[in-house]
Short mmCIF file of C-alpha atoms in Angstrom, two decimals:
data_model
loop_
_atom_site.label_atom_id
_atom_site.label_comp_id
_atom_site.label_asym_id
_atom_site.label_seq_id
_atom_site.Cartn_x
_atom_site.Cartn_y
_atom_site.Cartn_z
CA MET A 1 -5.88 -27.43 2.29
CA ARG A 2 -6.82 -28.83 5.77
CA LEU A 3 -9.46 -27.26 8.22
CA ALA A 4 -9.61 -28.21 12.04
CA LEU A 5 -13.05 -26.44 13.09
CA LEU A 6 -13.40 -26.59 17.14
CA GLY A 7 -16.02 -26.07 18.63
CA GLY A 8 -17.62 -28.83 15.83
CA GLY A 9 -20.43 -30.00 17.19
CA GLY A 10 -21.89 -26.63 17.12
CA PHE A 11 -24.99 -25.61 15.49
CA ARG A 12 -23.78 -23.66 12.63
CA VAL A 13 -20.81 -26.17 11.34
CA PRO A 14 -23.39 -26.91 8.59
CA LEU A 15 -23.05 -23.53 7.16
CA VAL A 16 -19.46 -23.42 6.72
CA TYR A 17 -19.62 -27.22 5.24
CA ARG A 18 -21.98 -25.57 2.72
CA THR A 19 -19.87 -22.68 1.88
CA LEU A 20 -17.20 -25.20 1.08
CA LEU A 21 -19.04 -27.68 -0.68
CA ALA A 22 -19.47 -24.16 -2.88
CA ASP A 23 -16.34 -22.80 -3.24
CA THR A 24 -15.02 -23.82 -7.10
CA SER A 25 -11.37 -22.88 -6.75
CA ASP A 26 -8.37 -24.63 -7.36
CA ALA A 27 -6.83 -25.07 -3.67
CA ARG A 28 -10.10 -26.02 -2.32
CA ILE A 29 -10.11 -27.24 1.41
CA SER A 30 -9.94 -31.35 1.34
CA GLU A 31 -10.10 -32.23 4.64
CA VAL A 32 -12.26 -31.10 7.69
CA ARG A 33 -11.52 -31.90 11.27
CA LEU A 34 -14.45 -31.45 13.95
CA HIS A 35 -13.49 -31.20 17.61
CA ASP A 36 -15.76 -31.56 20.29
CA THR A 37 -16.13 -32.54 23.68
CA ASP A 38 -19.43 -33.56 23.12
CA PRO A 39 -19.50 -37.13 20.75
CA GLN A 40 -23.23 -36.49 20.29
CA ARG A 41 -23.28 -33.38 19.07
CA LEU A 42 -20.17 -34.18 16.96
CA SER A 43 -22.19 -37.19 15.54
CA ALA A 44 -24.96 -34.83 14.49
CA MET A 45 -23.05 -32.51 12.70
CA ALA A 46 -21.70 -35.26 10.91
CA LYS A 47 -24.68 -36.80 9.65
CA ILE A 48 -25.83 -33.34 8.22
CA LEU A 49 -22.88 -33.24 6.38
CA ALA A 50 -23.32 -36.11 5.06
CA ASP A 51 -26.47 -35.19 3.90
CA LEU A 52 -24.92 -31.78 2.25
CA ALA A 53 -22.52 -33.45 0.59
CA GLY A 54 -24.39 -36.55 -1.16
CA ASP A 55 -21.84 -38.86 -3.14
CA ARG A 56 -20.10 -35.57 -4.16
CA PRO A 57 -16.86 -37.44 -5.27
CA ASP A 58 -14.87 -33.56 -4.58
CA ALA A 59 -16.85 -32.74 -0.82
CA PRO A 60 -13.77 -32.10 1.63
CA ALA A 61 -13.28 -35.15 3.94
CA VAL A 62 -14.90 -34.71 7.24
CA VAL A 63 -12.58 -36.62 10.58
CA LEU A 64 -14.36 -36.42 13.69
CA THR A 65 -12.05 -35.94 16.99
CA GLU A 66 -12.08 -35.14 20.78
CA ASP A 67 -9.01 -35.06 20.84
CA LEU A 68 -7.77 -31.09 20.40
CA ALA A 69 -4.33 -32.06 19.14
CA GLU A 70 -5.18 -34.07 16.73
CA ALA A 71 -7.93 -32.44 15.18
CA VAL A 72 -5.60 -29.51 14.45
CA ARG A 73 -2.03 -31.68 13.60
CA GLY A 74 -1.68 -30.44 10.00
CA ALA A 75 -4.02 -27.74 9.20
CA ASP A 76 -3.46 -24.75 7.10
CA PHE A 77 -6.14 -22.97 8.96
CA VAL A 78 -7.98 -23.74 12.30
CA PHE A 79 -11.56 -21.66 12.92
CA SER A 80 -12.27 -21.55 16.55
CA ALA A 81 -16.36 -21.11 17.64
CA ILE A 82 -16.16 -22.97 20.72
CA ARG A 83 -18.99 -21.82 23.64
CA VAL A 84 -17.74 -23.34 26.63
CA GLY A 85 -20.97 -23.99 29.03
CA GLY A 86 -22.97 -24.36 26.30
CA THR A 87 -26.23 -22.18 25.59
CA ALA A 88 -26.67 -23.46 28.75
CA GLY A 89 -24.27 -21.22 30.46
CA ARG A 90 -25.66 -18.40 28.55
CA ALA A 91 -29.03 -18.82 29.66
CA ALA A 92 -27.38 -19.00 32.94
CA ASP A 93 -25.94 -15.56 32.25
CA GLU A 94 -28.42 -13.67 31.31
CA GLN A 95 -30.98 -15.40 34.29
CA ILE A 96 -28.29 -13.69 37.04
CA ALA A 97 -28.70 -10.29 34.92
CA ARG A 98 -32.03 -10.68 35.17
CA GLU A 99 -31.75 -10.96 38.93
CA VAL A 100 -29.51 -8.29 39.52
CA GLY A 101 -31.08 -6.14 37.07
CA ILE A 102 -28.88 -5.33 34.74
CA ILE A 103 -28.53 -6.28 30.92
CA GLY A 104 -27.46 -9.89 29.91
CA GLN A 105 -26.48 -9.88 26.31
CA GLU A 106 -24.69 -12.72 25.71
CA THR A 107 -21.51 -11.09 24.18
CA THR A 108 -22.19 -7.10 25.76
CA GLY A 109 -21.61 -6.36 29.12
CA PHE A 110 -22.13 -8.81 32.23
CA GLY A 111 -23.05 -11.76 30.06
CA GLY A 112 -20.14 -10.70 27.71
CA ILE A 113 -17.22 -10.75 30.06
CA SER A 114 -18.61 -14.28 32.30
CA TYR A 115 -19.01 -15.63 28.53
CA ALA A 116 -14.67 -14.27 28.32
CA LEU A 117 -13.96 -15.25 31.84
CA ARG A 118 -15.46 -18.95 30.81
CA GLY A 119 -13.57 -19.12 27.33
CA LEU A 120 -10.30 -17.59 28.21
CA PRO A 121 -8.63 -19.88 29.81
CA VAL A 122 -9.66 -22.74 26.85
CA ALA A 123 -8.98 -19.99 24.47
CA LEU A 124 -5.53 -19.79 25.58
CA GLN A 125 -4.60 -23.72 25.74
CA ILE A 126 -5.82 -24.13 22.01
CA ALA A 127 -3.87 -21.42 20.91
CA ARG A 128 -0.48 -23.33 22.76
CA THR A 129 -1.87 -26.60 21.39
CA ILE A 130 -1.20 -24.38 17.37
CA ALA A 131 1.80 -23.27 18.49
CA GLU A 132 3.21 -25.67 19.57
CA THR A 133 1.39 -28.20 17.01
CA ALA A 134 0.50 -26.30 14.03
CA PRO A 135 2.67 -23.48 14.11
CA GLU A 136 2.51 -22.44 10.48
CA ALA A 137 -1.47 -22.56 10.95
CA TRP A 138 -3.58 -19.50 10.70
CA LEU A 139 -6.19 -19.41 13.49
CA ILE A 140 -9.07 -17.86 12.77
CA ASN A 141 -11.33 -16.86 15.79
CA PHE A 142 -14.84 -16.68 15.45
CA THR A 143 -15.12 -17.60 19.74
CA ASN A 144 -17.13 -14.78 21.09
CA PRO A 145 -16.47 -12.39 23.06
CA ALA A 146 -14.60 -12.20 19.52
CA GLY A 147 -12.31 -9.13 20.51
CA ILE A 148 -11.33 -10.31 24.21
CA ILE A 149 -10.66 -13.99 22.61
CA THR A 150 -8.67 -12.09 19.58
CA GLU A 151 -6.68 -9.99 21.56
CA ALA A 152 -6.07 -12.82 24.16
CA SER A 153 -4.64 -15.73 21.50
CA ARG A 154 -2.46 -13.04 20.48
CA THR A 155 -0.53 -13.25 23.13
CA VAL A 156 0.14 -16.68 22.21
CA LEU A 157 0.19 -16.99 17.82
CA GLY A 158 0.36 -13.02 16.92
CA ASP A 159 -0.57 -12.11 13.93
CA ARG A 160 -1.43 -15.68 12.85
CA VAL A 161 -4.86 -14.97 14.23
CA LEU A 162 -7.44 -13.02 12.92
CA GLY A 163 -10.99 -12.35 13.65
CA ILE A 164 -14.02 -12.41 12.68
CA CYS A 165 -17.74 -11.54 12.64
CA ASP A 166 -20.36 -11.24 10.38
CA SER A 167 -22.19 -7.85 11.99
CA PRO A 168 -20.30 -5.35 10.21
CA ILE A 169 -20.05 -6.99 6.72
CA GLY A 170 -23.98 -7.33 7.09
CA LEU A 171 -24.60 -3.75 8.36
CA ALA A 172 -22.66 -2.80 5.21
CA ARG A 173 -24.76 -4.87 2.42
CA ARG A 174 -27.48 -4.08 4.05
CA ALA A 175 -26.92 -0.10 3.84
CA ILE A 176 -26.05 -0.70 0.11
CA THR A 177 -29.16 -2.79 -0.79
CA ALA A 178 -31.18 -0.05 0.95
CA LEU A 179 -29.30 2.53 -1.34
CA GLU A 180 -29.79 0.01 -4.41
CA HIS A 181 -33.73 0.63 -3.71
CA GLY A 182 -33.37 4.24 -3.69
CA GLY A 183 -31.87 4.01 -7.05
CA VAL A 184 -28.46 5.54 -5.37
CA VAL A 185 -26.44 2.75 -6.39
CA SER A 186 -26.93 0.88 -9.13
CA PRO A 187 -27.92 -3.22 -8.43
CA GLY A 188 -25.50 -5.53 -7.69
CA THR A 189 -23.55 -3.07 -5.36
CA ALA A 190 -24.21 -5.11 -2.28
CA ALA A 191 -22.52 -8.36 -4.26
CA ARG A 192 -19.54 -6.21 -4.25
CA VAL A 193 -18.62 -5.50 -0.85
CA GLY A 194 -15.10 -7.55 0.33
CA THR A 195 -13.97 -6.74 -3.11
CA GLY A 196 -12.09 -3.94 -2.66
CA GLU A 197 -14.98 -2.59 -5.19
CA VAL A 198 -16.52 -1.02 -2.13
CA ARG A 199 -14.53 1.57 0.63
CA LEU A 200 -16.05 0.95 3.79
CA ASP A 201 -14.98 3.28 6.46
CA TYR A 202 -15.66 1.50 9.22
CA ALA A 203 -13.84 1.63 12.80
CA GLY A 204 -14.78 -0.09 16.64
CA LEU A 205 -14.47 -3.01 18.11
CA ASN A 206 -15.92 -6.01 17.92
CA HIS A 207 -19.37 -5.56 18.65
CA LEU A 208 -18.86 -1.86 19.11
CA GLY A 209 -18.36 -0.26 16.09
CA TRP A 210 -19.76 2.49 13.45
CA LEU A 211 -20.02 2.80 9.80
CA GLN A 212 -19.02 6.47 8.30
CA GLY A 213 -18.27 6.43 4.91
CA ILE A 214 -19.43 3.93 2.42
CA GLU A 215 -17.42 4.87 -1.41
CA VAL A 216 -18.60 3.21 -4.41
CA ASP A 217 -16.77 4.47 -7.60
CA GLY A 218 -14.94 7.25 -5.77
CA THR A 219 -17.69 8.78 -4.10
CA ASP A 220 -19.21 8.60 -0.58
CA VAL A 221 -22.54 7.84 -0.24
CA LEU A 222 -22.88 7.03 3.44
CA PRO A 223 -24.22 10.91 2.74
CA ARG A 224 -27.27 10.31 0.32
CA LEU A 225 -28.52 7.14 2.29
CA LEU A 226 -28.35 9.84 5.56
CA GLU A 227 -30.81 12.03 4.43
CA GLN A 228 -33.02 10.04 3.16
CA PRO A 229 -35.59 8.88 6.13
CA ALA A 230 -37.37 6.36 4.13
CA LEU A 231 -34.12 4.73 2.70
CA LEU A 232 -33.17 4.80 6.47
CA GLU A 233 -35.44 2.61 7.42
CA ASP A 234 -35.70 0.42 4.81
CA PHE A 235 -33.20 -1.73 6.33
CA GLU A 236 -32.99 -3.30 10.07
CA GLU A 237 -30.41 -1.16 11.91
CA GLY A 238 -32.54 1.58 10.40
CA ARG A 239 -35.43 0.89 11.75
CA LEU A 240 -33.58 -0.13 15.20
CA PHE A 241 -32.09 3.03 15.96
CA GLY A 242 -34.35 5.06 13.67
CA ALA A 243 -33.89 7.95 10.83
CA GLU A 244 -33.57 10.41 13.54
CA TRP A 245 -30.96 9.15 15.53
CA LEU A 246 -28.88 7.94 12.86
CA GLN A 247 -29.06 11.63 10.99
CA THR A 248 -28.33 12.42 14.94
CA LEU A 249 -24.98 10.47 14.68
CA GLY A 250 -23.89 11.02 11.44
CA CYS A 251 -23.22 7.44 10.82
CA ILE A 252 -24.72 3.94 11.34
CA PRO A 253 -23.75 1.72 14.51
CA ASN A 254 -23.28 -1.64 14.72
CA GLU A 255 -26.85 -3.09 15.85
CA TYR A 256 -25.26 -4.22 19.18
CA LEU A 257 -24.92 -0.47 20.07
CA HIS A 258 -28.36 -0.85 20.36
CA TYR A 259 -27.59 -2.05 23.99
CA TYR A 260 -26.10 0.98 24.80
CA TYR A 261 -28.24 4.36 23.30
CA TYR A 262 -31.31 2.34 24.36
CA ALA A 263 -30.23 0.42 27.72
CA ARG A 264 -33.93 1.60 29.79
CA GLU A 265 -36.09 -0.30 27.03
CA LEU A 266 -34.14 -2.80 26.73
CA LEU A 267 -34.40 -3.29 30.31
CA HIS A 268 -37.88 -3.19 30.62
CA ALA A 269 -38.41 -5.02 27.52
CA ASP A 270 -36.38 -7.92 28.95
CA ALA A 271 -37.82 -7.74 32.34
CA ALA A 272 -41.64 -8.04 30.39
CA ALA A 273 -40.21 -11.24 28.21
CA GLU A 274 -41.30 -14.37 29.93
CA HIS A 275 -37.74 -16.43 29.23
CA THR A 276 -34.70 -14.64 27.87
CA ARG A 277 -33.39 -16.15 24.15
CA GLY A 278 -30.57 -18.12 26.28
CA VAL A 279 -33.60 -20.08 27.84
CA TYR A 280 -35.19 -20.55 24.44
CA LEU A 281 -32.22 -21.72 22.77
CA ALA A 282 -30.69 -24.14 25.31
CA GLN A 283 -34.14 -25.86 24.94
CA GLN A 284 -34.31 -25.72 21.26
CA GLN A 285 -31.06 -26.98 21.01
CA ALA A 286 -31.53 -29.51 23.31
CA ALA A 287 -34.18 -30.69 21.59
CA PHE A 288 -32.42 -30.78 18.30
CA TYR A 289 -29.50 -32.85 19.25
CA ARG A 290 -31.94 -34.91 21.18
CA GLU A 291 -33.93 -35.75 18.36
CA ALA A 292 -30.40 -35.87 15.25
CA ARG A 293 -29.48 -38.48 17.54
CA ASP A 294 -31.79 -41.06 16.04
CA ALA A 295 -32.26 -39.42 12.80
CA SER A 296 -31.49 -40.45 9.44
CA PRO A 297 -28.90 -38.11 7.94
CA ARG A 298 -31.62 -36.80 5.82
CA GLU A 299 -33.77 -36.48 8.68
CA ALA A 300 -31.16 -34.67 10.27
CA HIS A 301 -30.21 -32.05 7.74
CA GLU A 302 -34.03 -31.09 7.49
CA LEU A 303 -34.75 -30.70 11.07
CA TRP A 304 -31.43 -28.51 10.91
CA GLU A 305 -32.95 -26.01 8.60
CA ARG A 306 -36.48 -25.88 10.22
CA THR A 307 -34.22 -25.40 13.43
CA ARG A 308 -32.16 -22.75 11.90
CA ARG A 309 -34.70 -20.65 10.66
CA ASP A 310 -36.48 -20.66 13.91
CA ARG A 311 -32.84 -19.83 15.29
CA GLU A 312 -32.40 -16.51 13.30
CA LYS A 313 -35.83 -15.52 13.95
CA THR A 314 -35.49 -15.00 17.25
CA TYR A 315 -31.86 -13.16 17.05
CA MET A 316 -32.00 -10.00 19.16
CA ALA A 317 -35.54 -10.10 19.55
CA THR A 318 -35.32 -7.64 22.76
CA SER A 319 -33.70 -5.45 20.56
CA ARG A 320 -36.68 -5.34 18.37
CA GLU A 321 -39.61 -5.61 20.81
CA ALA A 322 -38.20 -2.29 22.86
CA ALA A 323 -37.65 -0.29 19.39
CA GLY A 324 -41.32 -1.13 18.83
CA GLY A 325 -41.57 -4.33 17.83
CA MET A 326 -40.68 -5.37 14.26
CA ASP A 327 -39.76 -8.41 12.18
CA ARG A 328 -36.96 -9.79 10.41
CA ASP A 329 -36.19 -9.21 6.81
CA GLU A 330 -36.70 -12.47 4.61
CA GLU A 331 -32.86 -12.57 3.58
CA ASP A 332 -31.40 -11.86 7.24
CA LEU A 333 -33.07 -14.95 7.90
CA GLU A 334 -30.76 -16.93 5.82
CA SER A 335 -28.35 -16.88 9.15
CA GLY A 336 -24.87 -16.96 7.82
CA GLY A 337 -21.79 -14.37 6.75
CA TYR A 338 -18.76 -15.01 9.21
CA ASP A 339 -18.44 -18.48 7.48
CA ARG A 340 -18.29 -16.63 3.80
CA VAL A 341 -15.56 -14.18 5.61
CA ALA A 342 -13.53 -16.89 6.74
CA LEU A 343 -13.32 -18.85 3.43
CA ALA A 344 -12.71 -14.94 1.76
CA ILE A 345 -9.77 -15.26 4.63
CA MET A 346 -8.62 -18.78 3.80
CA HIS A 347 -9.03 -17.61 -0.40
CA ALA A 348 -6.62 -14.83 0.57
CA ILE A 349 -4.32 -16.34 2.84
CA GLY A 350 -3.92 -19.45 0.53
CA GLN A 351 -3.91 -18.43 -2.79
CA GLY A 352 -2.78 -15.29 -2.69
CA GLU A 353 -6.48 -13.21 -3.95
CA ARG A 354 -6.84 -10.36 -2.28
CA ALA A 355 -9.82 -9.30 -0.33
CA GLN A 356 -11.17 -5.98 1.51
CA LEU A 357 -12.81 -7.74 5.14
CA ILE A 358 -13.94 -6.01 8.38
CA LEU A 359 -12.03 -8.21 11.07
CA ASN A 360 -10.18 -8.24 14.62
CA VAL A 361 -7.07 -7.42 14.34
CA ARG A 362 -3.87 -5.56 16.07
CA ASN A 363 -4.54 -2.11 16.28
CA GLY A 364 -1.79 -0.53 15.10
CA SER A 365 -2.22 3.08 14.20
CA THR A 366 -5.80 2.71 13.25
CA ILE A 367 -7.40 4.31 16.56
CA GLY A 368 -5.23 6.39 17.58
CA PHE A 369 -6.26 6.89 21.43
CA LEU A 370 -6.19 3.23 21.54
CA PRO A 371 -2.21 1.46 22.57
CA GLU A 372 -0.60 -0.59 19.45
CA ASP A 373 -0.99 -3.98 20.07
CA ALA A 374 -5.13 -3.66 21.57
CA VAL A 375 -7.15 -5.52 19.13
CA VAL A 376 -9.44 -3.60 17.04
CA GLU A 377 -12.62 -3.94 14.45
CA ALA A 378 -11.52 -2.31 11.13
CA PRO A 379 -11.44 -3.15 7.20
CA CYS A 380 -8.46 -4.58 6.61
CA GLU A 381 -6.22 -5.68 2.94
CA VAL A 382 -5.97 -9.34 3.21
CA ASP A 383 -3.72 -11.47 0.84
CA ALA A 384 -0.87 -14.45 1.52
CA GLU A 385 0.89 -12.36 4.21
CA GLY A 386 -2.03 -11.92 6.29
CA ALA A 387 -4.32 -9.24 7.13
CA ARG A 388 -3.42 -5.00 7.52
CA PRO A 389 -5.80 -2.85 8.49
CA LEU A 390 -6.87 0.40 6.07
CA PRO A 391 -6.71 3.78 6.66
CA VAL A 392 -10.05 4.93 8.60
CA SER A 393 -11.73 8.15 9.47
CA PRO A 394 -11.28 9.34 13.44
CA LEU A 395 -14.12 7.82 15.39
CA PRO A 396 -16.67 11.06 16.60
CA ASP A 397 -16.42 12.44 19.28
CA HIS A 398 -19.24 10.16 20.62
CA ALA A 399 -17.77 7.82 19.75
CA ARG A 400 -14.37 8.28 21.61
CA GLY A 401 -14.88 7.17 25.22
CA LEU A 402 -17.56 4.39 25.02
CA VAL A 403 -14.74 2.85 23.27
CA SER A 404 -11.47 3.68 25.30
CA THR A 405 -13.83 2.44 28.57
CA VAL A 406 -15.13 -0.66 26.67
CA LYS A 407 -11.60 -1.22 25.46
CA HIS A 408 -9.74 -0.53 29.03
CA VAL A 409 -12.47 -3.57 30.17
CA GLU A 410 -11.39 -5.78 28.19
CA ARG A 411 -8.03 -6.32 28.90
CA THR A 412 -8.53 -5.91 32.55
CA VAL A 413 -10.80 -9.12 31.80
CA ILE A 414 -7.74 -10.77 30.03
CA ARG A 415 -5.61 -9.85 32.93
CA ALA A 416 -8.55 -11.32 35.43
CA ALA A 417 -7.86 -14.80 33.44
CA LEU A 418 -4.40 -14.64 33.04
CA GLU A 419 -4.27 -13.64 36.57
CA GLY A 420 -6.80 -15.39 37.85
CA SER A 421 -7.83 -12.32 39.87
CA ARG A 422 -11.54 -11.98 41.37
CA GLU A 423 -10.27 -7.97 41.79
CA LEU A 424 -9.69 -7.81 38.32
CA ALA A 425 -12.78 -9.50 37.30
CA VAL A 426 -15.00 -6.92 39.53
CA GLU A 427 -12.88 -4.19 38.01
CA ALA A 428 -14.03 -5.08 34.38
CA LEU A 429 -17.81 -5.42 35.47
CA ALA A 430 -17.61 -2.25 37.81
CA LEU A 431 -16.62 0.18 34.94
CA HIS A 432 -18.49 -1.51 31.97
CA PRO A 433 -20.89 1.16 30.92
CA LEU A 434 -23.49 -1.46 31.09
CA ILE A 435 -23.52 -2.17 34.78
CA ASP A 436 -24.08 0.49 37.40
CA GLY A 437 -21.72 -0.02 40.38
CA VAL A 438 -19.47 -1.87 42.17
CA GLY A 439 -22.06 -3.29 44.39
CA VAL A 440 -23.93 -5.25 41.93
CA ALA A 441 -20.84 -5.89 39.70
CA ARG A 442 -19.77 -7.99 42.52
CA GLN A 443 -23.12 -9.33 42.94
CA ALA A 444 -22.95 -10.76 39.60
CA LEU A 445 -19.94 -12.21 39.96
CA ASP A 446 -20.55 -13.75 43.13
CA ARG A 447 -23.40 -15.51 41.03
CA ALA A 448 -21.41 -16.57 38.50
CA ALA A 449 -18.79 -18.01 40.63
CA HIS A 450 -21.31 -20.15 42.04
CA THR A 451 -23.41 -21.25 38.92
CA PHE A 452 -19.78 -21.97 37.22
CA PRO A 453 -17.32 -24.48 38.22
CA GLU A 454 -14.88 -22.83 35.27
CA LEU A 455 -14.44 -19.54 36.86
CA SER A 456 -13.41 -21.39 40.73
CA TYR A 457 -9.34 -20.21 38.85
CA LEU A 458 -11.03 -16.75 40.02
CA ARG A 459 -9.44 -16.18 43.50
#
């Protein structure tokens, strides 16, 4: 099978290739086509992948291309992880948000909307190119904001688009590991997530979901976790939100809900920080690609590993600072997760191996108060026919209004991009729960339009 990886010069590409190398199935990926608009980034990744492959004769062949149609032609799967504007764009979004006094997180609120408005025209062009050049291919979308990009791409490719995110599965595994530590479930239970042996009751939108149940051997063990504060605070989300708040909610939120539940604390932490994480990453990534340019494959690989580990240490650093300061667990520094989800999808669709994964897919009747064609994040059964959402519990009352409002915002962002409408973009910003008013929405959009030439289509 052939995989096209769009954003092929991106920093996390080696995680995907490393997972492909570890695949021992009969129908492995035999060729990976890396597509990027930046030849320097492609060259850096090619060196690292060459060192990862070594002299293994069965390593997937790597082809580099700056031509999108060439990349996807003949592909069985297309994995899209692009970032229009690069890390410098993220840093600019965060700086604009800081200047106008709102939260500037990359995929949530202003940062997510600005990111989406830049990325949607490119994402739609990718979808159209796949439809014209590789109509039988499946698009696995990791481009953020994943829910918005997946929903827009579906307007072209329909059910052959699946959105992935590593946050929900990571949350479930960490919660189950805490239960293992407490002797509630047997060791190794967390490793069974995705096989169908552990049923996850999780629903919401991308970066806006709640874990309401964990069924192990026919028994929901989440109540056992919620009744024990020591176990709750044994993993990152428990420490982030606090055991008392999780017990109040009666479920465990995705880590990104920290921006909603602790917005004031996060604004203060952002204001107190010398630089935003986007600035740090932009500087770090620029240095990495600059040094990798003249490095040998082995040196580039070692440099990537050091840089990756430093990057993971700063993940959601402002949230952890707002929660009182805490370090990430050692196992969380290994990063990845989305790469294993992508491989599981390819196995399920390409080889008929059934898997249960939390994906961004068409709602149908999963969340009853949302439109059927909206994209939601929920557990799915995946096989050769694609992905089908599994039954989940109704969202709790405290979540319904938030999900309904954010989904309206997401769909308005898509309309703004399709129609080139500044007015709709302002509406989306003004109605987002993390943006407190029409005036600041207009101010932030004006600054973004002045900063990013990619937004010149908004009239």
